[in-house]
């Protein structure tokens, strides 16, 4: 298989993964891989130039877009949909032990969750905070 095709496949996989995570980091690496594919088409026998061009694009995109994305997120207008989960109630699907995550269902979604207390299957919980990939929950009042 041609090296440019491999670069293009890597770029495609990274762009699809980016659509699932929405972090922008995989997007920049995917664009770098696409640039490496173009370099592989132009200069097919130079792996070093392909890697250097791809890496340069990733570094430049990361350096120049970091302040923009930070400003966008701290402007107050940006609100992640996951932030809306804080304060909502749900129930435990898989027991939670302090230091070991479990699974909770909040609305129609299931989430990995941590708690400072032990929670059993079926316990009603309230979301107190969110992490990037998990929720922090506590037992809901009046649920014994």
Short mmCIF file of N, CA, C and O in Angstrom, two decimals:
data_model
loop_
_atom_site.label_atom_id
_atom_site.label_comp_id
_atom_site.label_asym_id
_atom_site.label_seq_id
_atom_site.Cartn_x
_atom_site.Cartn_y
_atom_site.Cartn_z
N UNK A 1 0.85 -1.18 0.00
CA UNK A 1 0.00 0.00 0.00
C UNK A 1 0.89 1.24 0.00
O UNK A 1 1.92 1.28 0.66
N UNK A 2 0.49 2.22 -0.75
CA UNK A 2 1.23 3.48 -0.84
C UNK A 2 1.21 4.20 0.52
O UNK A 2 0.23 4.16 1.24
N UNK A 3 2.32 4.89 0.82
CA UNK A 3 2.43 5.59 2.09
C UNK A 3 1.42 6.73 2.21
O UNK A 3 0.88 6.98 3.29
N UNK A 4 1.13 7.41 1.12
CA UNK A 4 0.14 8.50 1.18
C UNK A 4 -1.23 7.97 1.58
O UNK A 4 -1.98 8.64 2.30
N UNK A 5 -1.57 6.75 1.14
CA UNK A 5 -2.85 6.15 1.49
C UNK A 5 -2.91 5.81 2.98
O UNK A 5 -3.95 5.98 3.63
N UNK A 6 -1.78 5.36 3.51
CA UNK A 6 -1.73 5.06 4.95
C UNK A 6 -1.92 6.34 5.76
O UNK A 6 -2.68 6.38 6.72
N UNK A 7 -1.23 7.42 5.33
CA UNK A 7 -1.41 8.71 6.01
C UNK A 7 -2.87 9.17 5.95
O UNK A 7 -3.41 9.68 6.91
N UNK A 8 -3.49 8.97 4.80
CA UNK A 8 -4.88 9.38 4.63
C UNK A 8 -5.82 8.56 5.52
O UNK A 8 -6.77 9.11 6.10
N UNK A 9 -5.56 7.28 5.65
CA UNK A 9 -6.37 6.43 6.54
C UNK A 9 -6.20 6.87 8.00
O UNK A 9 -7.18 6.99 8.74
N UNK A 10 -4.95 7.14 8.39
CA UNK A 10 -4.70 7.62 9.75
C UNK A 10 -5.44 8.94 9.99
O UNK A 10 -6.08 9.13 11.03
N UNK A 11 -5.39 9.85 9.02
CA UNK A 11 -6.10 11.12 9.14
C UNK A 11 -7.60 10.90 9.29
O UNK A 11 -8.24 11.53 10.14
N UNK A 12 -8.15 10.02 8.48
CA UNK A 12 -9.58 9.73 8.56
C UNK A 12 -10.00 9.16 9.91
O UNK A 12 -11.00 9.56 10.50
N UNK A 13 -9.21 8.22 10.42
CA UNK A 13 -9.52 7.62 11.72
C UNK A 13 -9.45 8.68 12.82
O UNK A 13 -10.33 8.74 13.69
N UNK A 14 -8.44 9.52 12.77
CA UNK A 14 -8.31 10.58 13.78
C UNK A 14 -9.46 11.59 13.70
O UNK A 14 -9.96 12.05 14.72
N UNK A 15 -9.88 11.93 12.50
CA UNK A 15 -10.99 12.88 12.35
C UNK A 15 -12.29 12.28 12.86
O UNK A 15 -13.11 12.97 13.48
N UNK A 16 -12.50 10.99 12.62
CA UNK A 16 -13.71 10.32 13.14
C UNK A 16 -13.64 10.27 14.67
O UNK A 16 -14.64 10.54 15.35
N UNK A 17 -12.47 9.93 15.21
CA UNK A 17 -12.31 9.90 16.67
C UNK A 17 -12.55 11.29 17.26
O UNK A 17 -13.13 11.41 18.34
N UNK A 18 -12.12 12.32 16.56
CA UNK A 18 -12.36 13.69 17.02
C UNK A 18 -13.84 14.00 17.11
O UNK A 18 -14.30 14.65 18.04
N UNK A 19 -14.60 13.53 16.15
CA UNK A 19 -16.05 13.77 16.18
C UNK A 19 -16.70 13.11 17.40
O UNK A 19 -17.72 13.59 17.88
N UNK A 20 -16.10 12.06 17.91
CA UNK A 20 -16.64 11.39 19.08
C UNK A 20 -16.20 12.04 20.38
O UNK A 20 -16.90 11.94 21.39
N UNK A 21 -15.05 12.72 20.38
CA UNK A 21 -14.52 13.30 21.62
C UNK A 21 -14.68 14.81 21.72
O UNK A 21 -14.76 15.33 22.82
N UNK A 22 -14.69 15.52 20.62
CA UNK A 22 -14.83 16.99 20.59
C UNK A 22 -13.78 17.71 21.44
O UNK A 22 -14.08 18.64 22.17
N UNK A 23 -12.51 17.31 21.33
CA UNK A 23 -11.45 17.93 22.10
C UNK A 23 -10.59 18.87 21.28
O UNK A 23 -9.86 19.68 21.84
N UNK A 24 -10.61 18.79 19.99
CA UNK A 24 -9.79 19.53 19.03
C UNK A 24 -8.37 18.99 18.93
O UNK A 24 -7.69 19.25 17.96
N UNK A 25 -7.87 18.24 19.89
CA UNK A 25 -6.51 17.74 19.82
C UNK A 25 -6.35 16.70 18.72
O UNK A 25 -5.38 16.70 17.98
N UNK A 26 -7.29 15.80 18.62
CA UNK A 26 -7.22 14.79 17.56
C UNK A 26 -7.44 15.42 16.19
O UNK A 26 -6.93 14.93 15.19
N UNK A 27 -8.19 16.51 16.15
CA UNK A 27 -8.41 17.21 14.89
C UNK A 27 -7.08 17.72 14.34
O UNK A 27 -6.78 17.55 13.16
N UNK A 28 -6.27 18.33 15.20
CA UNK A 28 -4.99 18.87 14.75
C UNK A 28 -4.07 17.76 14.27
O UNK A 28 -3.38 17.91 13.27
N UNK A 29 -4.04 16.64 14.98
CA UNK A 29 -3.20 15.52 14.57
C UNK A 29 -3.71 14.93 13.25
O UNK A 29 -2.93 14.56 12.37
N UNK A 30 -5.03 14.88 13.09
CA UNK A 30 -5.61 14.40 11.84
C UNK A 30 -5.25 15.29 10.66
O UNK A 30 -4.93 14.81 9.57
N UNK A 31 -5.28 16.59 10.89
CA UNK A 31 -4.89 17.53 9.83
C UNK A 31 -3.40 17.37 9.52
O UNK A 31 -2.99 17.40 8.36
N UNK A 32 -2.58 17.16 10.56
CA UNK A 32 -1.15 16.91 10.34
C UNK A 32 -0.92 15.66 9.51
O UNK A 32 -0.07 15.63 8.62
N UNK A 33 -1.71 14.61 9.77
CA UNK A 33 -1.59 13.38 8.98
C UNK A 33 -2.03 13.62 7.54
O UNK A 33 -1.44 13.07 6.60
N UNK A 34 -3.04 14.45 7.33
CA UNK A 34 -3.48 14.78 5.97
C UNK A 34 -2.39 15.55 5.22
O UNK A 34 -2.15 15.30 4.02
N UNK A 35 -1.73 16.47 5.92
CA UNK A 35 -0.62 17.20 5.29
C UNK A 35 0.51 16.24 4.94
O UNK A 35 1.11 16.32 3.86
N UNK A 36 0.79 15.29 5.83
CA UNK A 36 1.81 14.28 5.55
C UNK A 36 1.43 13.45 4.32
O UNK A 36 2.30 13.07 3.52
N UNK A 37 0.14 13.20 4.12
CA UNK A 37 -0.32 12.46 2.93
C UNK A 37 -0.04 13.26 1.67
O UNK A 37 0.40 12.70 0.65
N UNK A 38 -0.27 14.57 1.73
CA UNK A 38 0.00 15.41 0.57
C UNK A 38 1.50 15.42 0.26
O UNK A 38 1.91 15.29 -0.89
N UNK A 39 2.33 15.54 1.29
CA UNK A 39 3.78 15.51 1.10
C UNK A 39 4.20 14.16 0.53
O UNK A 39 5.07 14.08 -0.34
N UNK A 40 3.57 13.08 0.97
CA UNK A 40 3.89 11.74 0.45
C UNK A 40 3.54 11.62 -1.03
O UNK A 40 4.20 10.89 -1.77
N UNK A 41 2.52 12.33 -1.47
CA UNK A 41 2.18 12.34 -2.90
C UNK A 41 3.22 13.12 -3.71
O UNK A 41 3.59 12.72 -4.82
N UNK A 42 3.70 14.24 -3.15
CA UNK A 42 4.63 15.10 -3.85
C UNK A 42 6.05 14.53 -3.81
O UNK A 42 6.74 14.50 -4.83
N UNK A 43 6.48 14.09 -2.63
CA UNK A 43 7.83 13.54 -2.44
C UNK A 43 7.68 12.14 -1.83
O UNK A 43 7.81 11.98 -0.62
N UNK A 44 7.40 11.13 -2.66
CA UNK A 44 7.04 9.81 -2.14
C UNK A 44 8.13 9.08 -1.36
O UNK A 44 7.83 8.23 -0.55
N UNK A 45 9.39 9.38 -1.57
CA UNK A 45 10.47 8.62 -0.93
C UNK A 45 11.05 9.30 0.30
O UNK A 45 12.12 8.93 0.75
N UNK A 46 10.37 10.29 0.84
CA UNK A 46 10.94 11.05 1.95
C UNK A 46 10.03 10.99 3.17
O UNK A 46 9.27 11.91 3.45
N UNK A 47 10.15 9.91 3.93
CA UNK A 47 9.35 9.75 5.15
C UNK A 47 9.68 10.84 6.17
O UNK A 47 8.79 11.33 6.87
N UNK A 48 10.93 11.24 6.24
CA UNK A 48 11.33 12.27 7.20
C UNK A 48 10.60 13.58 6.93
O UNK A 48 10.08 14.21 7.85
N UNK A 49 10.51 14.01 5.67
CA UNK A 49 9.80 15.25 5.34
C UNK A 49 8.31 15.13 5.62
O UNK A 49 7.67 16.10 6.05
N UNK A 50 7.75 13.96 5.41
CA UNK A 50 6.33 13.74 5.69
C UNK A 50 6.05 13.90 7.18
O UNK A 50 5.11 14.61 7.58
N UNK A 51 6.87 13.25 8.00
CA UNK A 51 6.69 13.33 9.45
C UNK A 51 6.94 14.75 9.95
O UNK A 51 6.16 15.27 10.77
N UNK A 52 8.00 15.39 9.48
CA UNK A 52 8.30 16.76 9.91
C UNK A 52 7.19 17.72 9.53
O UNK A 52 6.80 18.58 10.33
N UNK A 53 6.68 17.62 8.31
CA UNK A 53 5.58 18.51 7.88
C UNK A 53 4.34 18.29 8.74
O UNK A 53 3.70 19.25 9.18
N UNK A 54 4.00 17.03 8.96
CA UNK A 54 2.83 16.72 9.80
C UNK A 54 2.99 17.24 11.21
O UNK A 54 2.07 17.86 11.76
N UNK A 55 4.16 17.03 11.80
CA UNK A 55 4.42 17.49 13.16
C UNK A 55 4.40 19.02 13.24
O UNK A 55 3.86 19.59 14.19
N UNK A 56 4.98 19.68 12.25
CA UNK A 56 4.99 21.13 12.23
C UNK A 56 3.57 21.69 12.19
O UNK A 56 3.23 22.63 12.92
N UNK A 57 2.73 21.11 11.37
CA UNK A 57 1.33 21.55 11.28
C UNK A 57 0.63 21.35 12.62
O UNK A 57 -0.10 22.24 13.09
N UNK A 58 0.84 20.22 13.27
CA UNK A 58 0.20 19.96 14.57
C UNK A 58 0.66 20.97 15.61
O UNK A 58 -0.16 21.53 16.35
N UNK A 59 1.95 21.24 15.67
CA UNK A 59 2.47 22.20 16.65
C UNK A 59 1.93 23.60 16.39
O UNK A 59 1.48 24.29 17.31
N UNK A 60 1.95 24.04 15.14
CA UNK A 60 1.46 25.38 14.81
C UNK A 60 -0.03 25.50 15.15
O UNK A 60 -0.46 26.49 15.78
N UNK A 61 -0.83 24.53 14.75
CA UNK A 61 -2.26 24.59 15.05
C UNK A 61 -2.51 24.59 16.56
O UNK A 61 -3.37 25.33 17.05
N UNK A 62 -1.77 23.79 17.29
CA UNK A 62 -1.96 23.73 18.74
C UNK A 62 -1.57 25.05 19.39
O UNK A 62 -2.32 25.57 20.23
N UNK A 63 -0.44 25.61 19.01
CA UNK A 63 0.02 26.87 19.61
C UNK A 63 -0.90 28.04 19.29
O UNK A 63 -1.16 28.88 20.15
N UNK A 64 -1.38 28.12 18.06
CA UNK A 64 -2.18 29.27 17.67
C UNK A 64 -3.65 29.15 18.05
O UNK A 64 -4.34 30.16 18.13
N UNK A 65 -4.14 27.96 18.27
CA UNK A 65 -5.56 27.83 18.59
C UNK A 65 -5.82 27.66 20.07
O UNK A 65 -6.95 27.84 20.51
N UNK A 66 -4.81 27.33 20.86
CA UNK A 66 -5.01 27.16 22.31
C UNK A 66 -5.57 28.43 22.95
O UNK A 66 -6.55 28.36 23.69
N UNK A 67 -5.01 29.61 22.70
CA UNK A 67 -5.58 30.82 23.31
C UNK A 67 -7.01 31.10 22.84
O UNK A 67 -7.84 31.58 23.61
N UNK A 68 -7.28 30.80 21.59
CA UNK A 68 -8.63 31.04 21.06
C UNK A 68 -9.65 30.14 21.74
O UNK A 68 -10.70 30.58 22.17
N UNK A 69 -9.32 28.85 21.85
CA UNK A 69 -10.27 27.92 22.48
C UNK A 69 -10.41 28.22 23.96
O UNK A 69 -11.49 28.09 24.52
N UNK A 70 -9.33 28.62 24.62
CA UNK A 70 -9.41 28.97 26.04
C UNK A 70 -10.32 30.18 26.24
O UNK A 70 -11.17 30.19 27.13
N UNK A 71 -10.17 31.19 25.38
CA UNK A 71 -11.01 32.39 25.47
C UNK A 71 -12.47 32.04 25.21
O UNK A 71 -13.38 32.54 25.87
N UNK A 72 -12.70 31.16 24.25
CA UNK A 72 -14.06 30.74 23.92
C UNK A 72 -14.71 30.03 25.10
O UNK A 72 -15.86 30.28 25.42
N UNK A 73 -13.97 29.16 25.76
CA UNK A 73 -14.53 28.39 26.87
C UNK A 73 -14.74 29.23 28.12
O UNK A 73 -15.63 28.95 28.92
N UNK A 74 -13.93 30.25 28.33
CA UNK A 74 -14.06 31.07 29.53
C UNK A 74 -14.90 32.32 29.31
O UNK A 74 -15.07 33.11 30.23
N UNK A 75 -15.43 32.52 28.13
CA UNK A 75 -16.18 33.73 27.82
C UNK A 75 -17.52 33.79 28.54
O UNK A 75 -18.13 34.84 28.63
N UNK A 76 -17.99 32.67 29.04
CA UNK A 76 -19.28 32.66 29.72
C UNK A 76 -20.41 32.28 28.79
O UNK A 76 -21.46 31.85 29.22
N UNK A 77 -20.20 32.46 27.50
CA UNK A 77 -21.23 32.08 26.54
C UNK A 77 -21.18 30.60 26.23
O UNK A 77 -22.16 30.02 25.80
N UNK A 78 -20.02 30.00 26.43
CA UNK A 78 -19.86 28.58 26.14
C UNK A 78 -20.38 27.77 27.31
O UNK A 78 -20.02 27.98 28.44
N UNK A 79 -21.27 26.83 27.02
CA UNK A 79 -21.77 25.94 28.05
C UNK A 79 -21.87 24.55 27.45
O UNK A 79 -22.57 24.34 26.46
N UNK A 80 -21.15 23.64 28.05
CA UNK A 80 -21.15 22.26 27.61
C UNK A 80 -22.47 21.62 28.03
O UNK A 80 -22.98 21.87 29.13
N UNK A 81 -23.03 20.78 27.19
CA UNK A 81 -24.29 20.11 27.51
C UNK A 81 -24.17 19.25 28.77
O UNK A 81 -25.15 19.06 29.49
N UNK A 82 -22.98 18.76 29.05
CA UNK A 82 -22.78 17.93 30.23
C UNK A 82 -22.94 18.76 31.51
O UNK A 82 -23.33 18.25 32.55
N UNK A 83 -22.67 20.07 31.44
CA UNK A 83 -22.85 20.93 32.60
C UNK A 83 -24.29 20.93 33.09
O UNK A 83 -24.55 21.14 34.26
N UNK A 84 -25.23 20.69 32.19
CA UNK A 84 -26.65 20.66 32.56
C UNK A 84 -27.00 19.47 33.44
O UNK A 84 -28.05 19.44 34.06
N UNK A 85 -26.13 18.48 33.51
CA UNK A 85 -26.40 17.30 34.33
C UNK A 85 -26.25 17.58 35.82
O UNK A 85 -26.85 16.90 36.65
N UNK A 86 -25.44 18.59 36.17
CA UNK A 86 -25.22 18.92 37.58
C UNK A 86 -26.55 19.34 38.20
O UNK A 86 -27.25 20.20 37.69
N UNK A 87 -26.91 18.67 39.30
CA UNK A 87 -28.17 18.94 39.98
C UNK A 87 -29.29 17.98 39.61
O UNK A 87 -30.32 17.92 40.28
N UNK A 88 -29.11 17.21 38.55
CA UNK A 88 -30.13 16.25 38.14
C UNK A 88 -29.99 14.96 38.93
O UNK A 88 -28.94 14.64 39.44
N UNK A 89 -31.09 14.23 38.99
CA UNK A 89 -31.08 12.96 39.71
C UNK A 89 -31.03 11.80 38.73
O UNK A 89 -31.41 11.92 37.57
N UNK A 90 -30.58 10.69 39.24
CA UNK A 90 -30.50 9.46 38.47
C UNK A 90 -30.45 8.29 39.42
O UNK A 90 -30.77 8.43 40.60
N UNK A 91 -30.05 7.14 38.91
CA UNK A 91 -29.93 5.99 39.80
C UNK A 91 -28.73 5.14 39.41
O UNK A 91 -28.25 5.19 38.28
N UNK A 92 -28.26 4.39 40.37
CA UNK A 92 -27.05 3.59 40.20
C UNK A 92 -27.39 2.30 39.45
O UNK A 92 -28.30 1.58 39.83
N UNK A 93 -26.64 2.03 38.39
CA UNK A 93 -26.78 0.77 37.65
C UNK A 93 -25.74 -0.25 38.11
O UNK A 93 -25.99 -1.45 38.10
N UNK A 94 -24.56 0.24 38.45
CA UNK A 94 -23.46 -0.61 38.92
C UNK A 94 -22.89 0.04 40.17
O UNK A 94 -22.55 1.22 40.16
N UNK A 95 -22.78 -0.71 41.24
CA UNK A 95 -22.38 -0.19 42.55
C UNK A 95 -21.13 0.67 42.47
O UNK A 95 -20.22 0.41 41.70
N UNK A 96 -21.12 1.71 43.31
CA UNK A 96 -19.99 2.63 43.38
C UNK A 96 -19.35 2.47 44.76
O UNK A 96 -20.02 2.54 45.78
N UNK A 97 -18.05 2.26 44.75
CA UNK A 97 -17.27 2.18 45.98
C UNK A 97 -16.28 3.34 45.94
O UNK A 97 -15.74 3.64 44.87
N UNK A 98 -16.05 4.02 47.07
CA UNK A 98 -15.08 5.13 47.04
C UNK A 98 -13.74 4.66 46.46
O UNK A 98 -13.20 3.63 46.84
N UNK A 99 -13.25 5.41 45.51
CA UNK A 99 -12.00 5.06 44.84
C UNK A 99 -12.18 4.17 43.63
O UNK A 99 -11.24 3.92 42.88
N UNK A 100 -13.38 3.65 43.43
CA UNK A 100 -13.65 2.78 42.28
C UNK A 100 -14.96 3.24 41.63
O UNK A 100 -15.99 3.31 42.27
N UNK A 101 -14.90 3.59 40.35
CA UNK A 101 -16.12 4.11 39.70
C UNK A 101 -17.18 3.05 39.49
O UNK A 101 -16.89 1.85 39.44
N UNK A 102 -18.39 3.50 39.36
CA UNK A 102 -19.52 2.66 39.00
C UNK A 102 -20.25 3.28 37.83
O UNK A 102 -19.74 4.21 37.20
N UNK A 103 -21.44 2.81 37.57
CA UNK A 103 -22.23 3.32 36.45
C UNK A 103 -23.55 3.87 36.99
O UNK A 103 -24.22 3.24 37.80
N UNK A 104 -23.93 5.07 36.51
CA UNK A 104 -25.22 5.66 36.87
C UNK A 104 -25.98 6.00 35.59
O UNK A 104 -25.39 6.17 34.53
N UNK A 105 -27.29 6.09 35.74
CA UNK A 105 -28.13 6.52 34.63
C UNK A 105 -28.79 7.83 35.04
O UNK A 105 -29.46 7.91 36.05
N UNK A 106 -28.55 8.85 34.21
CA UNK A 106 -29.15 10.17 34.44
C UNK A 106 -29.89 10.51 33.17
O UNK A 106 -29.29 10.63 32.10
N UNK A 107 -31.20 10.65 33.26
CA UNK A 107 -32.01 10.85 32.06
C UNK A 107 -31.94 9.60 31.21
O UNK A 107 -32.17 8.50 31.70
N UNK A 108 -31.60 9.76 29.95
CA UNK A 108 -31.49 8.62 29.04
C UNK A 108 -30.05 8.18 28.82
O UNK A 108 -29.79 7.36 27.95
N UNK A 109 -29.11 8.74 29.58
CA UNK A 109 -27.70 8.46 29.36
C UNK A 109 -27.09 7.72 30.55
O UNK A 109 -27.46 7.96 31.69
N UNK A 110 -26.13 6.86 30.26
CA UNK A 110 -25.37 6.20 31.31
C UNK A 110 -23.98 6.83 31.39
O UNK A 110 -23.41 7.21 30.36
N UNK A 111 -23.47 6.96 32.60
CA UNK A 111 -22.20 7.62 32.84
C UNK A 111 -21.38 6.83 33.84
O UNK A 111 -21.93 6.20 34.75
N UNK A 112 -20.08 6.93 33.71
CA UNK A 112 -19.18 6.45 34.75
C UNK A 112 -19.27 7.48 35.87
O UNK A 112 -19.32 8.68 35.61
N UNK A 113 -19.31 7.00 37.11
CA UNK A 113 -19.50 7.93 38.23
C UNK A 113 -18.64 7.54 39.42
O UNK A 113 -18.34 6.37 39.64
N UNK A 114 -18.25 8.57 40.17
CA UNK A 114 -17.50 8.40 41.41
C UNK A 114 -18.34 8.98 42.54
O UNK A 114 -19.18 9.86 42.32
N UNK A 115 -18.11 8.48 43.74
CA UNK A 115 -18.80 9.01 44.92
C UNK A 115 -17.87 8.89 46.12
O UNK A 115 -16.96 8.06 46.13
N UNK A 116 -18.12 9.70 47.14
CA UNK A 116 -17.32 9.63 48.35
C UNK A 116 -17.88 8.61 49.33
O UNK A 116 -17.29 8.37 50.37
N UNK A 117 -19.03 8.05 49.00
CA UNK A 117 -19.65 7.03 49.85
C UNK A 117 -20.00 5.83 48.98
O UNK A 117 -20.06 5.94 47.76
N UNK A 118 -20.23 4.70 49.64
CA UNK A 118 -20.60 3.51 48.90
C UNK A 118 -22.07 3.61 48.49
O UNK A 118 -22.93 3.96 49.30
N UNK A 119 -22.34 3.32 47.23
CA UNK A 119 -23.70 3.35 46.71
C UNK A 119 -24.00 2.01 46.06
O UNK A 119 -23.17 1.47 45.33
N UNK A 120 -25.19 1.50 46.30
CA UNK A 120 -25.58 0.19 45.78
C UNK A 120 -26.44 0.34 44.54
O UNK A 120 -26.99 1.41 44.26
N UNK A 121 -26.59 -0.77 43.81
CA UNK A 121 -27.46 -0.78 42.63
C UNK A 121 -28.85 -0.29 43.01
O UNK A 121 -29.39 -0.70 44.04
N UNK A 122 -29.42 0.58 42.21
CA UNK A 122 -30.77 1.08 42.43
C UNK A 122 -30.86 2.30 43.30
O UNK A 122 -31.92 2.91 43.39
N UNK A 123 -29.78 2.70 43.99
CA UNK A 123 -29.81 3.90 44.83
C UNK A 123 -30.08 5.13 43.98
O UNK A 123 -29.54 5.28 42.88
N UNK A 124 -30.90 6.03 44.50
CA UNK A 124 -31.16 7.28 43.82
C UNK A 124 -30.04 8.25 44.15
O UNK A 124 -29.64 8.38 45.31
N UNK A 125 -29.48 8.91 43.13
CA UNK A 125 -28.35 9.81 43.33
C UNK A 125 -28.63 11.16 42.69
O UNK A 125 -29.51 11.29 41.85
N UNK A 126 -27.84 12.14 43.12
CA UNK A 126 -27.88 13.46 42.52
C UNK A 126 -26.47 13.79 42.04
O UNK A 126 -25.49 13.48 42.72
N UNK A 127 -26.37 14.39 40.88
CA UNK A 127 -25.08 14.76 40.30
C UNK A 127 -24.62 16.05 40.96
O UNK A 127 -25.32 17.06 40.93
N UNK A 128 -23.41 16.02 41.57
CA UNK A 128 -22.88 17.21 42.25
C UNK A 128 -21.81 17.92 41.44
O UNK A 128 -21.59 19.11 41.63
N UNK A 129 -21.14 17.20 40.55
CA UNK A 129 -20.10 17.81 39.71
C UNK A 129 -19.86 16.90 38.52
O UNK A 129 -20.33 15.76 38.49
N UNK A 130 -19.10 17.42 37.57
CA UNK A 130 -18.76 16.61 36.40
C UNK A 130 -17.28 16.70 36.13
O UNK A 130 -16.64 17.70 36.42
N UNK A 131 -16.75 15.62 35.61
CA UNK A 131 -15.38 15.61 35.13
C UNK A 131 -15.44 15.55 33.62
O UNK A 131 -16.50 15.72 33.01
N UNK A 132 -14.32 15.27 33.00
CA UNK A 132 -14.32 15.21 31.54
C UNK A 132 -15.03 13.96 31.03
O UNK A 132 -15.65 13.98 29.98
N UNK A 133 -14.95 12.86 31.78
CA UNK A 133 -15.56 11.62 31.31
C UNK A 133 -16.35 10.90 32.41
O UNK A 133 -16.74 9.77 32.24
N UNK A 134 -16.57 11.57 33.53
CA UNK A 134 -17.31 10.94 34.61
C UNK A 134 -18.09 12.00 35.39
O UNK A 134 -17.85 13.19 35.25
N UNK A 135 -19.01 11.51 36.21
CA UNK A 135 -19.79 12.39 37.07
C UNK A 135 -19.43 12.12 38.52
O UNK A 135 -19.05 11.00 38.87
N UNK A 136 -19.57 13.12 39.36
CA UNK A 136 -19.44 12.94 40.81
C UNK A 136 -20.86 12.99 41.35
O UNK A 136 -21.60 13.95 41.07
N UNK A 137 -21.24 11.95 42.08
CA UNK A 137 -22.61 11.86 42.58
C UNK A 137 -22.61 11.63 44.08
O UNK A 137 -21.61 11.27 44.67
N UNK A 138 -23.76 11.87 44.68
CA UNK A 138 -23.98 11.54 46.07
C UNK A 138 -25.41 11.02 46.20
O UNK A 138 -26.24 11.26 45.34
N UNK A 139 -25.65 10.31 47.28
CA UNK A 139 -26.97 9.74 47.51
C UNK A 139 -28.00 10.87 47.64
O UNK A 139 -27.75 11.87 48.33
N UNK A 140 -29.11 10.73 46.96
CA UNK A 140 -30.16 11.77 47.01
C UNK A 140 -30.82 11.77 48.36
O UNK A 140 -31.00 10.72 48.99
N UNK A 141 -31.18 12.95 48.83
CA UNK A 141 -31.88 13.10 50.12
C UNK A 141 -33.20 12.36 50.09
O UNK A 141 -33.91 12.35 49.09
N UNK A 142 -33.53 11.77 51.22
CA UNK A 142 -34.82 11.07 51.33
C UNK A 142 -34.84 9.71 50.68
O UNK A 142 -35.86 9.07 50.58
N UNK A 143 -33.68 9.23 50.23
CA UNK A 143 -33.61 7.90 49.59
C UNK A 143 -32.85 6.98 50.52
O UNK A 143 -31.65 7.02 50.61
N UNK A 144 -33.56 6.19 51.28
CA UNK A 144 -32.93 5.26 52.22
C UNK A 144 -33.18 3.84 51.83
O UNK A 144 -34.14 3.48 51.29
#
